[in-house]
Each structure stands twice: as structure tokens, then as C-alpha cells.
mmCIF file of C-alpha atoms in Angstrom:
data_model
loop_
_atom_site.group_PDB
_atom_site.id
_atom_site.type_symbol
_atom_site.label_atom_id
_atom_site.label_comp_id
_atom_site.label_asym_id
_atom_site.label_seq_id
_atom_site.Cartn_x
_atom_site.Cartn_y
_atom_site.Cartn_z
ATOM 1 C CA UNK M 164 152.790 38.028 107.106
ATOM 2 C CA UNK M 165 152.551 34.807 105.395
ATOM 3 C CA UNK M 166 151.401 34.346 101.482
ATOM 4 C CA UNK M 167 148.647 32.439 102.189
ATOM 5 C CA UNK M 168 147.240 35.582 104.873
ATOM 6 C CA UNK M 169 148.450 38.329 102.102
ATOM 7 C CA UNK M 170 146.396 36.356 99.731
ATOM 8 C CA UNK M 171 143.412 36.810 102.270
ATOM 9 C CA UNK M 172 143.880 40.023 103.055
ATOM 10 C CA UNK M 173 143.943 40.869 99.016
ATOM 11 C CA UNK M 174 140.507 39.198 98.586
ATOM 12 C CA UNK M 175 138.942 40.423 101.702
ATOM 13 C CA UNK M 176 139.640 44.260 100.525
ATOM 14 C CA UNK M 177 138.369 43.179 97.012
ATOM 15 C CA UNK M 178 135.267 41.748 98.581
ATOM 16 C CA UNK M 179 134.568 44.878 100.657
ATOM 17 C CA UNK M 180 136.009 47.488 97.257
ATOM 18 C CA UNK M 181 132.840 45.164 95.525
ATOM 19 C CA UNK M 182 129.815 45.090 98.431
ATOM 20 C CA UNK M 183 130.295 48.721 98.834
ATOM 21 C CA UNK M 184 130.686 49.628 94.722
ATOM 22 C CA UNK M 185 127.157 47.207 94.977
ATOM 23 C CA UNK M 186 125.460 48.654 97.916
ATOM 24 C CA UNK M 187 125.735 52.394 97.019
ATOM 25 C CA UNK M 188 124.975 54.364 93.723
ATOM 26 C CA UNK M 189 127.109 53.613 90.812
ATOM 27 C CA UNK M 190 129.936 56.099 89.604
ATOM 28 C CA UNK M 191 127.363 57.388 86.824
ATOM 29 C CA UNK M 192 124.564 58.202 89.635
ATOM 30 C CA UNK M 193 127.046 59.743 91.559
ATOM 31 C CA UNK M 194 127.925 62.425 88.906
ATOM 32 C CA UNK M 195 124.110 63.013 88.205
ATOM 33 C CA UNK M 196 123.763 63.190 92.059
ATOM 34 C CA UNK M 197 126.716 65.617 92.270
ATOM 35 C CA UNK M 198 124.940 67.739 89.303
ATOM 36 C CA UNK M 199 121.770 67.599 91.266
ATOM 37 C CA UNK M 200 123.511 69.106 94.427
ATOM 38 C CA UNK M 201 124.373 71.797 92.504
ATOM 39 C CA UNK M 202 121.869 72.485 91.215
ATOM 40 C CA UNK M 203 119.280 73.318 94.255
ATOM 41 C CA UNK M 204 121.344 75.822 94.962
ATOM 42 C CA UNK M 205 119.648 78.260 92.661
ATOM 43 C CA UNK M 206 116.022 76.667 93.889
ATOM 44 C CA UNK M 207 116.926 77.473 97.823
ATOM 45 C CA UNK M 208 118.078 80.909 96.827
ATOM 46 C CA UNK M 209 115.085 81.744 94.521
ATOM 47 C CA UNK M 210 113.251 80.537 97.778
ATOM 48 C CA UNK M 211 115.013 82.503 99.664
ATOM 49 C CA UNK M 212 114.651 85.490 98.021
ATOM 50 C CA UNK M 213 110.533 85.371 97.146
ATOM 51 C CA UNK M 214 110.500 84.580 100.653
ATOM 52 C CA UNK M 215 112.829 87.811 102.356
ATOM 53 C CA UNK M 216 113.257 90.564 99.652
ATOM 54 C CA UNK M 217 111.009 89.515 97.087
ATOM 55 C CA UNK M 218 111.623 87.910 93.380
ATOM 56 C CA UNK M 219 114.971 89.939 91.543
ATOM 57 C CA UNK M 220 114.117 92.985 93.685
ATOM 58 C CA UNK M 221 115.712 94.706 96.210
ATOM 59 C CA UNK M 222 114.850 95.179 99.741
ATOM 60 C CA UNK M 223 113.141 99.183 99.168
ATOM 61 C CA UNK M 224 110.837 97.651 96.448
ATOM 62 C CA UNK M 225 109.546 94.531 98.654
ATOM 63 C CA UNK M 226 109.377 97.015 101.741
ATOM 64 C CA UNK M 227 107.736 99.482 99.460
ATOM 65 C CA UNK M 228 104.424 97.081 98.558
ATOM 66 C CA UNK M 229 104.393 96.167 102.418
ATOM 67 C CA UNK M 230 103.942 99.262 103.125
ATOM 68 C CA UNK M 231 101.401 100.294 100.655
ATOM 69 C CA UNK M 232 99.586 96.974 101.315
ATOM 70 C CA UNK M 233 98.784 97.195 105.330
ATOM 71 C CA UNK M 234 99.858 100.863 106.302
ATOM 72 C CA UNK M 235 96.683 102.975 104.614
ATOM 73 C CA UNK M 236 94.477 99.941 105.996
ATOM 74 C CA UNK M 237 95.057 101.640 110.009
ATOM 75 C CA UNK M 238 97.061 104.625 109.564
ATOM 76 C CA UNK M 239 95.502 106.549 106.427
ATOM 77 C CA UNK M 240 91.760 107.729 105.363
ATOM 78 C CA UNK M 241 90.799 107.395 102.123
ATOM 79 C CA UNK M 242 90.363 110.500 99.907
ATOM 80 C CA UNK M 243 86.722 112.468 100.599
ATOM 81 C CA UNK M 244 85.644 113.120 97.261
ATOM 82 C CA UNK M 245 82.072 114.667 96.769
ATOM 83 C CA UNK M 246 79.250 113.831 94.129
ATOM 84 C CA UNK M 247 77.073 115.355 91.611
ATOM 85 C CA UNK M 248 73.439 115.907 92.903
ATOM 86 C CA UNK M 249 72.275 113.911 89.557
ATOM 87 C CA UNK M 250 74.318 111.368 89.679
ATOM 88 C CA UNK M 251 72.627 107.949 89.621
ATOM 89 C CA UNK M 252 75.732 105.490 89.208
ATOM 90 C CA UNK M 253 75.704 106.339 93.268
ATOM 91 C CA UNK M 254 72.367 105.631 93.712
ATOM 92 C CA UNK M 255 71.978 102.087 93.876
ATOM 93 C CA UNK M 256 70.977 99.417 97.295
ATOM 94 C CA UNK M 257 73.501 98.459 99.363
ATOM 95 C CA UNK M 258 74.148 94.516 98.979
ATOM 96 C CA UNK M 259 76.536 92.004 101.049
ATOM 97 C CA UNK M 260 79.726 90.469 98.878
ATOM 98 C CA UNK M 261 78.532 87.158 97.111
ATOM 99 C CA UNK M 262 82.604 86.490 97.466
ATOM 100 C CA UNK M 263 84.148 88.331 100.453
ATOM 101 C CA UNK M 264 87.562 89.329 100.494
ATOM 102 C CA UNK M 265 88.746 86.378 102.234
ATOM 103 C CA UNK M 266 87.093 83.752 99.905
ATOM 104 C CA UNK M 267 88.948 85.461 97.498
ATOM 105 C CA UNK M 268 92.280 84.757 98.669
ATOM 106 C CA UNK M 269 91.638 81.373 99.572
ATOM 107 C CA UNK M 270 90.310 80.328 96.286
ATOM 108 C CA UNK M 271 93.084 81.980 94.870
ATOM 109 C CA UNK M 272 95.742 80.299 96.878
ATOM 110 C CA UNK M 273 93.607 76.320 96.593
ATOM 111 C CA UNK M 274 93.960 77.352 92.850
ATOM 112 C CA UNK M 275 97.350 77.962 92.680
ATOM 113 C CA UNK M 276 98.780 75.325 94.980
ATOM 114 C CA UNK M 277 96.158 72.680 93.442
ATOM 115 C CA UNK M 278 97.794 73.596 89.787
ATOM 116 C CA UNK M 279 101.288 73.659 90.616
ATOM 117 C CA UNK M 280 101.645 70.490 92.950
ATOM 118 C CA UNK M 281 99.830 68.714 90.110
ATOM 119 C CA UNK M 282 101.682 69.992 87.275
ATOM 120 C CA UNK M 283 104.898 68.893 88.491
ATOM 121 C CA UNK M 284 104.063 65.751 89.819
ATOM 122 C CA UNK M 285 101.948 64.966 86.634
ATOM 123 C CA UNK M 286 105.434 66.019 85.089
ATOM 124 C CA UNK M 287 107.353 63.761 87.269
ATOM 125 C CA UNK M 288 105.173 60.199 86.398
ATOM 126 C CA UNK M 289 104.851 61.239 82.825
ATOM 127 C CA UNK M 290 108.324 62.409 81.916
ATOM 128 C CA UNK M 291 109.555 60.286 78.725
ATOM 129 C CA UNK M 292 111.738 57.559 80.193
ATOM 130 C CA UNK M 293 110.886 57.779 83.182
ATOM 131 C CA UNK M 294 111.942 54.980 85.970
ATOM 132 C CA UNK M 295 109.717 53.227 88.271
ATOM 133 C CA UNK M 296 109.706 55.219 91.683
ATOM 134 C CA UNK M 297 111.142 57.606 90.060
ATOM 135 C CA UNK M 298 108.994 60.115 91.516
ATOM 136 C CA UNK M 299 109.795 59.013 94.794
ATOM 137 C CA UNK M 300 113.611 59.874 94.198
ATOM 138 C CA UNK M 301 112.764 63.265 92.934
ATOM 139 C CA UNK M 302 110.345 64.266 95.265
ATOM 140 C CA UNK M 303 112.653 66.596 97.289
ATOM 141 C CA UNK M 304 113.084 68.383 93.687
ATOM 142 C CA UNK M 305 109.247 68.204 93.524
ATOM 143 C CA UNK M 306 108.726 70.110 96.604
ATOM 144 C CA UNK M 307 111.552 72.609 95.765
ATOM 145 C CA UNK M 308 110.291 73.144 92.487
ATOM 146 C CA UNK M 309 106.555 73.915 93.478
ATOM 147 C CA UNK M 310 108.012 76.456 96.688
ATOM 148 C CA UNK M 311 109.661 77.886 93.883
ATOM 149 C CA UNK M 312 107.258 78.791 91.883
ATOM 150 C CA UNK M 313 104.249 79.571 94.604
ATOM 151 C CA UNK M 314 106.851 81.837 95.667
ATOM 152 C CA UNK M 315 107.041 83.933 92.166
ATOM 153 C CA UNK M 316 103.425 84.258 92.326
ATOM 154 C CA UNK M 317 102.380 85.229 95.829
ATOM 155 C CA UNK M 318 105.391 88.206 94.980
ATOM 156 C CA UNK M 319 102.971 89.072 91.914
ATOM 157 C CA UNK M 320 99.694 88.920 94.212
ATOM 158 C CA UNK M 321 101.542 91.299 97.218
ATOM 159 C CA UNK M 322 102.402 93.571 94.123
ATOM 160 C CA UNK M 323 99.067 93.464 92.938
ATOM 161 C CA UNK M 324 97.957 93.992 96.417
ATOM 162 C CA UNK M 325 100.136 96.906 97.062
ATOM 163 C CA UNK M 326 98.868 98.609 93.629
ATOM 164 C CA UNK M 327 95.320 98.271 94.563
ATOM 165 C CA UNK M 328 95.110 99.632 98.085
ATOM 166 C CA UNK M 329 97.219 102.835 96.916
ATOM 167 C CA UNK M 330 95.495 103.404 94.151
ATOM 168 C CA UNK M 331 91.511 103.053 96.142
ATOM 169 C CA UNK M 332 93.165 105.059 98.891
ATOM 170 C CA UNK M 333 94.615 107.753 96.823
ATOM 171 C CA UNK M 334 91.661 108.181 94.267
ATOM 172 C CA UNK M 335 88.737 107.538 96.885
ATOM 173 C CA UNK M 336 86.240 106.829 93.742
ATOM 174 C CA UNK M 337 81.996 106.762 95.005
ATOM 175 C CA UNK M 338 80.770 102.680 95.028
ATOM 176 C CA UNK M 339 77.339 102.182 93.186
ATOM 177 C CA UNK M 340 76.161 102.428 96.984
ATOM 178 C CA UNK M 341 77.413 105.352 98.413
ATOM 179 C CA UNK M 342 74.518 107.389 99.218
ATOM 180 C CA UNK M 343 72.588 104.303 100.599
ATOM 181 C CA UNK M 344 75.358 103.374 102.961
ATOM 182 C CA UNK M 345 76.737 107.646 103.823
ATOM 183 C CA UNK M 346 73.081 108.884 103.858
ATOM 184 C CA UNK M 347 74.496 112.417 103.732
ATOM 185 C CA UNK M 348 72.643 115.610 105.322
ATOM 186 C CA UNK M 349 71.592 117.212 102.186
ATOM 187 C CA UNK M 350 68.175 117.004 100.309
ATOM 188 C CA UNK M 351 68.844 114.870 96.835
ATOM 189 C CA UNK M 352 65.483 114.520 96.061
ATOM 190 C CA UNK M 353 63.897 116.499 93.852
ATOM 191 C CA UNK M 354 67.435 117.393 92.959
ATOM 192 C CA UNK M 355 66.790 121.184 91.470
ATOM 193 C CA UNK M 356 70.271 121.214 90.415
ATOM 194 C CA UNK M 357 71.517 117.679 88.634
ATOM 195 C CA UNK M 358 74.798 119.929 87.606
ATOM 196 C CA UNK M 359 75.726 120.317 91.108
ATOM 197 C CA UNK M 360 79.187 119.089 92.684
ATOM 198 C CA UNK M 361 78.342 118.862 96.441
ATOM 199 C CA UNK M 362 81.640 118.243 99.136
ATOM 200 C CA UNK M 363 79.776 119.881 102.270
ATOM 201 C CA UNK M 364 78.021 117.156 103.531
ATOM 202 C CA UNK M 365 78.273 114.744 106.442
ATOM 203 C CA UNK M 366 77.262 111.229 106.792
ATOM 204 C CA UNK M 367 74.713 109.814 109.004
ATOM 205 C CA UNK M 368 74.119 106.443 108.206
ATOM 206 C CA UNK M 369 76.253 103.325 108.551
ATOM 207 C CA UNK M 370 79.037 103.123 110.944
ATOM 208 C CA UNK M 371 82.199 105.611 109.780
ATOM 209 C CA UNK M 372 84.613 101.687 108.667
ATOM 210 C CA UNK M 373 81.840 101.056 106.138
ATOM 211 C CA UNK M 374 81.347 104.461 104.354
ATOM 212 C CA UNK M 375 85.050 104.718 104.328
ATOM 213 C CA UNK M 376 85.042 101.777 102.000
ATOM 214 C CA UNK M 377 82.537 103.115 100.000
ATOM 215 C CA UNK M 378 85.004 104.979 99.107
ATOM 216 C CA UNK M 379 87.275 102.868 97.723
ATOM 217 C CA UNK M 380 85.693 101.611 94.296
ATOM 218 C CA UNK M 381 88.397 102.135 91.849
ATOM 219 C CA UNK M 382 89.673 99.774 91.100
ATOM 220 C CA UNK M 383 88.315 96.381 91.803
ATOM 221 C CA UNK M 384 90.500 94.225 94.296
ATOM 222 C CA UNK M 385 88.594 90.973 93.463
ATOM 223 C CA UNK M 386 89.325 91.450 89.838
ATOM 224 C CA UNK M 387 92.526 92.079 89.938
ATOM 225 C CA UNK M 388 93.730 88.761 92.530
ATOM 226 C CA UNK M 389 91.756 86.619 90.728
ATOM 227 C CA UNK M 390 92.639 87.606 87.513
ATOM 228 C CA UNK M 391 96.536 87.754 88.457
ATOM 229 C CA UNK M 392 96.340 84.198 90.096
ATOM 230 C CA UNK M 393 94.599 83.068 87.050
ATOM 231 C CA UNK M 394 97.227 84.785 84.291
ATOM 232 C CA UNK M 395 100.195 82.972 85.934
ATOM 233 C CA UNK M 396 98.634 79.741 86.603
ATOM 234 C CA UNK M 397 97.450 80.094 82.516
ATOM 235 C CA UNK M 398 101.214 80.983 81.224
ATOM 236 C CA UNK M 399 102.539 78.038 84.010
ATOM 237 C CA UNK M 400 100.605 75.636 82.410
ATOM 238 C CA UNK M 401 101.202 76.306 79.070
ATOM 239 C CA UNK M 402 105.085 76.690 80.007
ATOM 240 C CA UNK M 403 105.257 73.346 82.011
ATOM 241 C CA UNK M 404 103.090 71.133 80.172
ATOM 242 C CA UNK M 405 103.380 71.594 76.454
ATOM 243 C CA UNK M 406 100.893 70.169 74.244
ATOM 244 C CA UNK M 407 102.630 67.819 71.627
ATOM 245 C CA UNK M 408 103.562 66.437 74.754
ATOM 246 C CA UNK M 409 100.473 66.097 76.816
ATOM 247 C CA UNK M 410 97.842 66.471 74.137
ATOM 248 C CA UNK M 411 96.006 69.364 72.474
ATOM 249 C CA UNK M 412 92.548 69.394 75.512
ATOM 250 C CA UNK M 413 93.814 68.665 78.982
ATOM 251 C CA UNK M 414 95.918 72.298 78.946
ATOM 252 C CA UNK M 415 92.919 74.660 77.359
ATOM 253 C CA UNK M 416 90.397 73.015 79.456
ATOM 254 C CA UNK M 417 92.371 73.800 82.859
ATOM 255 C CA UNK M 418 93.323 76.930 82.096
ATOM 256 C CA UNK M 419 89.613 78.030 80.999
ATOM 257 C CA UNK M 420 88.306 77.020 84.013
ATOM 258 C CA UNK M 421 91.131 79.174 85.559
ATOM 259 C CA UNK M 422 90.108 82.596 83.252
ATOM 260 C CA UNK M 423 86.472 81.650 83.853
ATOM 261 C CA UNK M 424 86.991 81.445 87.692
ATOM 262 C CA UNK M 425 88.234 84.723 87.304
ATOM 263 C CA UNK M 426 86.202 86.520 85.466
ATOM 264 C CA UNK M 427 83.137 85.235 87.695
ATOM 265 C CA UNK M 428 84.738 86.391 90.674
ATOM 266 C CA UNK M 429 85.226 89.832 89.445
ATOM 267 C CA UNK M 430 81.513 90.140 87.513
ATOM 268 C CA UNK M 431 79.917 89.679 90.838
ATOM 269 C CA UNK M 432 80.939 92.969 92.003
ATOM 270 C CA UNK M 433 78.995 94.115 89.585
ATOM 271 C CA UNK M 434 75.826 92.874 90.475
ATOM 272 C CA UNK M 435 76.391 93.363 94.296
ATOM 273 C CA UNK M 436 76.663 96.619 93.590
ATOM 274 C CA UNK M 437 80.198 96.803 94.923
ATOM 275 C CA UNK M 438 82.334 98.220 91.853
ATOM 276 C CA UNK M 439 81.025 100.244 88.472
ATOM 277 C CA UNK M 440 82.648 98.179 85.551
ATOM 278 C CA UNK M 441 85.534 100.854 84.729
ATOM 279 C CA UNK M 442 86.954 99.675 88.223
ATOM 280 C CA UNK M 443 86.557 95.649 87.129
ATOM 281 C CA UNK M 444 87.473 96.268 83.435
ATOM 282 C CA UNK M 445 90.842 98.006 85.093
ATOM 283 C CA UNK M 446 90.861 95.325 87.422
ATOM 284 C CA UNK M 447 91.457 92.717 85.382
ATOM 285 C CA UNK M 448 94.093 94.737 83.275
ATOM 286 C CA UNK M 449 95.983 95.351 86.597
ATOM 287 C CA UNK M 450 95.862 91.380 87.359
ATOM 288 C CA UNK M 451 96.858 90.610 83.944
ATOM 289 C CA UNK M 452 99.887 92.753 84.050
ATOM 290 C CA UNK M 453 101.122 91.546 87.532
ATOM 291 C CA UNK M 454 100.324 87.690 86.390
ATOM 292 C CA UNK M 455 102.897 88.168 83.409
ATOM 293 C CA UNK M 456 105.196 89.953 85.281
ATOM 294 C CA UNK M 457 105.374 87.476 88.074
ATOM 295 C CA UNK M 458 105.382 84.518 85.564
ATOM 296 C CA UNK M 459 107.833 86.456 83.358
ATOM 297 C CA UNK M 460 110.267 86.622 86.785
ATOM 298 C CA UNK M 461 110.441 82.817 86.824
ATOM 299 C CA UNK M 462 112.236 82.792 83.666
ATOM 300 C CA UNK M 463 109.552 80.228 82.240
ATOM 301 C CA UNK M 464 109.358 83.318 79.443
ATOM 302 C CA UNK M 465 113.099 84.215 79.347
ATOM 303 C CA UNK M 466 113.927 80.683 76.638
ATOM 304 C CA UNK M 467 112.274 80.550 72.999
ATOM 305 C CA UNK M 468 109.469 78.154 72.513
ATOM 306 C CA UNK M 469 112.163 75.465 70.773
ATOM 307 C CA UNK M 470 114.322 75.895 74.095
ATOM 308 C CA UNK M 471 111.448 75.762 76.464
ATOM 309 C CA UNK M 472 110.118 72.127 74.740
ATOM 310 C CA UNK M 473 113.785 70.533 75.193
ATOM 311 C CA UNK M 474 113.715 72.003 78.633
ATOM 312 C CA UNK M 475 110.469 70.574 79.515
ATOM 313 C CA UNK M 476 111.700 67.068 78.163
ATOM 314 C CA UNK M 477 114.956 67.169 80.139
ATOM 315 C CA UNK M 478 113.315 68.316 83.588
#
């Protein structure tokens, strides 16, 4: 090979060594691209996990609310407890759900996606220094991020779930409406003896499914989900948006609307008659407890306030 053709050879490799250094990322992006690989390897686990054996739990404890959850809705009757022949907190009309059980879950789950894909991509345009189209780039991390974290809390809700349908199973407390809806075969009226606890009776009135969840007031379901979903979108918030950052209004404003959804949700038991307010007051104790808890499991709790701030600015 001739000088001249070495000499070409030499510049052509230098030309190609420069077009691809130019076309691709930088050394610098590289290395944050290599940090970023491996780093979603916690997010796909933590996915992983909610998803198959539940958040930092083992497979009994996720099999354990399963079962609790669907099993005593086909294979168990709830307890038959009897009633005092005084007793008026039985007494009242029977009245259809102003929020069924369904609407309950899907307002809960609109709620919780609608604050969580928003948070983090409100996070994502407003981060300080952020590029232009940077959100594009991190929009995989976006997605991972909000799976992530729906994940922590529909573990919390199936907890919440599995708590409630043991407990109204296993205790078998009266609704407000249980003598309108059982219509039992005894004479309550004129009750000679207020005093008396009565167990031998038999319904006749509505069908056997809907005086067996009559007996299932305590305590309230509707309470309890909506107050859970509300808890950890409340603590989310206030974990993922900080106010010096984001201002002192936008974060108390969304997250009263959350604690007022909430508590109207569970109030209207009480005027359909559905729940006596021990079961809602208990209810939203229970949904308070398994918000934290799921929220806590996220580690969004497990830094100090200083750390969590720095945190926030870096991610």
C-alpha cells in the first residue's frame, strides 16, 4: 500500500471515528444512559412484585387477602346474629346505594391514575433545568414510575379489601334496615319486652342474597376504599411535589378535594341507611391505616424531609 492510499485510509477511519462520535450520544450521555439501565431494574422488579406476590410480602400474605377477599363472597354465610325486640337502630326503610359498590372502585381507580400520571409528568416539564423534549426522553421512566406506584396502592386497596370482607363476614353486625329487608316471623310491635334478645326467627321478605348483606354492616366498605385511595394519593402528593417547589395552594387544594371525595362517599351510607356511623367512623380508620401503610411501602416515607426535597430535585 502506497503513502498516498495509507494517508486515505487514515482519514477515512477518522472521518467515520467522527460521524459516528456525532451521530450517537456523547461519552457523558452514555454513562447517564448506562446509570439509567441500571437503574429500572429496581422499577421492573417492584412491578413485578405488586403485580405476583404483592409489595415486600411473601407469597402466604398476598394469597392470604385473596382468599379473604373473594372466598366468603360464594363459599361462606355471614354470621346470624339476632336483635333486641327494642332496638330501633334496625328499624329504619330500606334505600338503594346513592354510590354502588362499583362506582366506588372506579372513582377510586380515575382518582388514583388521574393523580399519579399527572404528578409525574407535571414533575417531568417542571423539573429545574429541565431540557426541551425532555419529557419525551424520559417517558419510558414516566410510565415505569406511575406502574410503580399504582402498583403500591392497589396492594393497599386488596389489603383493605381483604380486612373488610373478613371482618363483615365474621362479625355479621344488623344494617339500619334489617327488619325492613328480613321481615322476620315474630310480632315486634307492641314490643312487650324491649329487653329481649330474639335468634329464633326466620325471614320472609326479600330474596335470601339481600338479607345476607344486611348482615354485613360493620364496617363500612365504601369508607374504607375511598378513604385508603384518598390517604395515599394525599401522602403521594405531598411526597412528590413539595411545596417550596411548586407553591404553597396547588398541593392542599388537590389533596382536599381527595379527603373531601372521601369522606362524601362514605357519609352517604349514612343517609341511605346502609351503615350506622361506628361502621363509617371505623371505616375510615381502617382506610387510613392501609393508605399509610401502602404509601409507607413505597419508601416515599423511608428518607427525612431534607433527603426527600434533594430527591425530588434530582428525579
Amino acid at each position: 500500500m502506497t503513502t498516498s492510499e495509507q494517508r486515505d485510509t487514515t482519514t477515512s477511519h477518522a472521518t467515520t471515528t467522527v460521524t459516528l462520535m456525532t451521530d450517537n450520544e456523547t461519552p457523558v450521555e452514555q454513562d447517564r444512559w448506562r446509570k439509567h439501565i441500571i437503574t429500572i431494574g429496581p422499577f421492573l422488579c417492584d412491578i413485578t412484585v405488586c403485580v405476583v406476590i404483592g409489595i415486600k410480602s411473601d407469597f402466604g400474605l398476598f394469597s392470604s387477602a385473596l382468599l379473604f377477599t373473594f372466598v366468603p363472597l360464594y363459599a361462606i354465610r355471614p354470621y346470624r346474629r339476632g336483635f333486641f325486640c327494642g332496638d330501633e337502630s334496625i328499624r329504619y326503610p330500606y334505600k338503594h346505594s346513592t354510590v354502588t359498590t362499583r362506582q366506588v372502585y372506579l372513582i377510586s381507580l380515575v382518582m388514583l391514575s388521574i393523580t399519579i400520571m399527572a404528578t409525574e409528568i407535571f414533575r417531568a416539564i417542571n423539573l429545574p433545568g429541565s431540557e426541551p423534549f425532555a419529557f419525551r426522553r424520559n417517558a419510558s421512566w414516566i410510565v415505569v414510575r406511575v406502574l410503580t406506584y399504582f402498583a403500591y396502592c392497589i396492594f393497599g386497596l386488596l389489603l383493605n379489601l381483604a380486612f373488610t370482607q373478613t371482618t363483615k363476614w365474621s362479625v355479621g353486625r344488623l344494617r339500619p334496615h334489617f327488619l325492613d329487608v328480613c321481615k322476620p316471623n315474630v310480632t315486634l310491635t307492641p314490643c312487650r319486652y324491649p329487653y329481649a334478645y330474639i335468634t329464633d326467627y326466620v325471614c320472609q321478605g326479600a330474596p335470601e342474597k339481600l338479607v345476607d348483606e344486611a348482615r354485613r354492616s360493620f364496617f363500612s366498605g365504601h369508607a374504607a376504599q375511598s378513604m385508603g385511595t384518598a390517604i395515599f394519593c394525599v401522602i403521594y402528593m405531598q411526597a412528590r411535589l413539595p411545596r417550596r417547589t411548586y407553591g404553597l395552594t396547588i398541593v392542599p387544594v388537590f389533596q382536599s378535594l381527595h379527603i373531601g371525595i372521601a369522606l362524601l362517599i362514605g357519609l352517604s351510607r349514612l343517609s341511605d341507611n346502609m351503615h350506622h356511623w361506628s361502621d363509617v367512623f371505623v371505616g375510615f380508620l381502617v382506610g387510613c391505616a392501609t393508605g399509610y401503610y401502602s404509601v409507607s411501602s413505597s419508601r416515599l416515607l423511608s428518607l427525612g424531609l431534607q433527603q426527600l426535597e434533594i430527591l425530588n430535585d434530582i428525579q
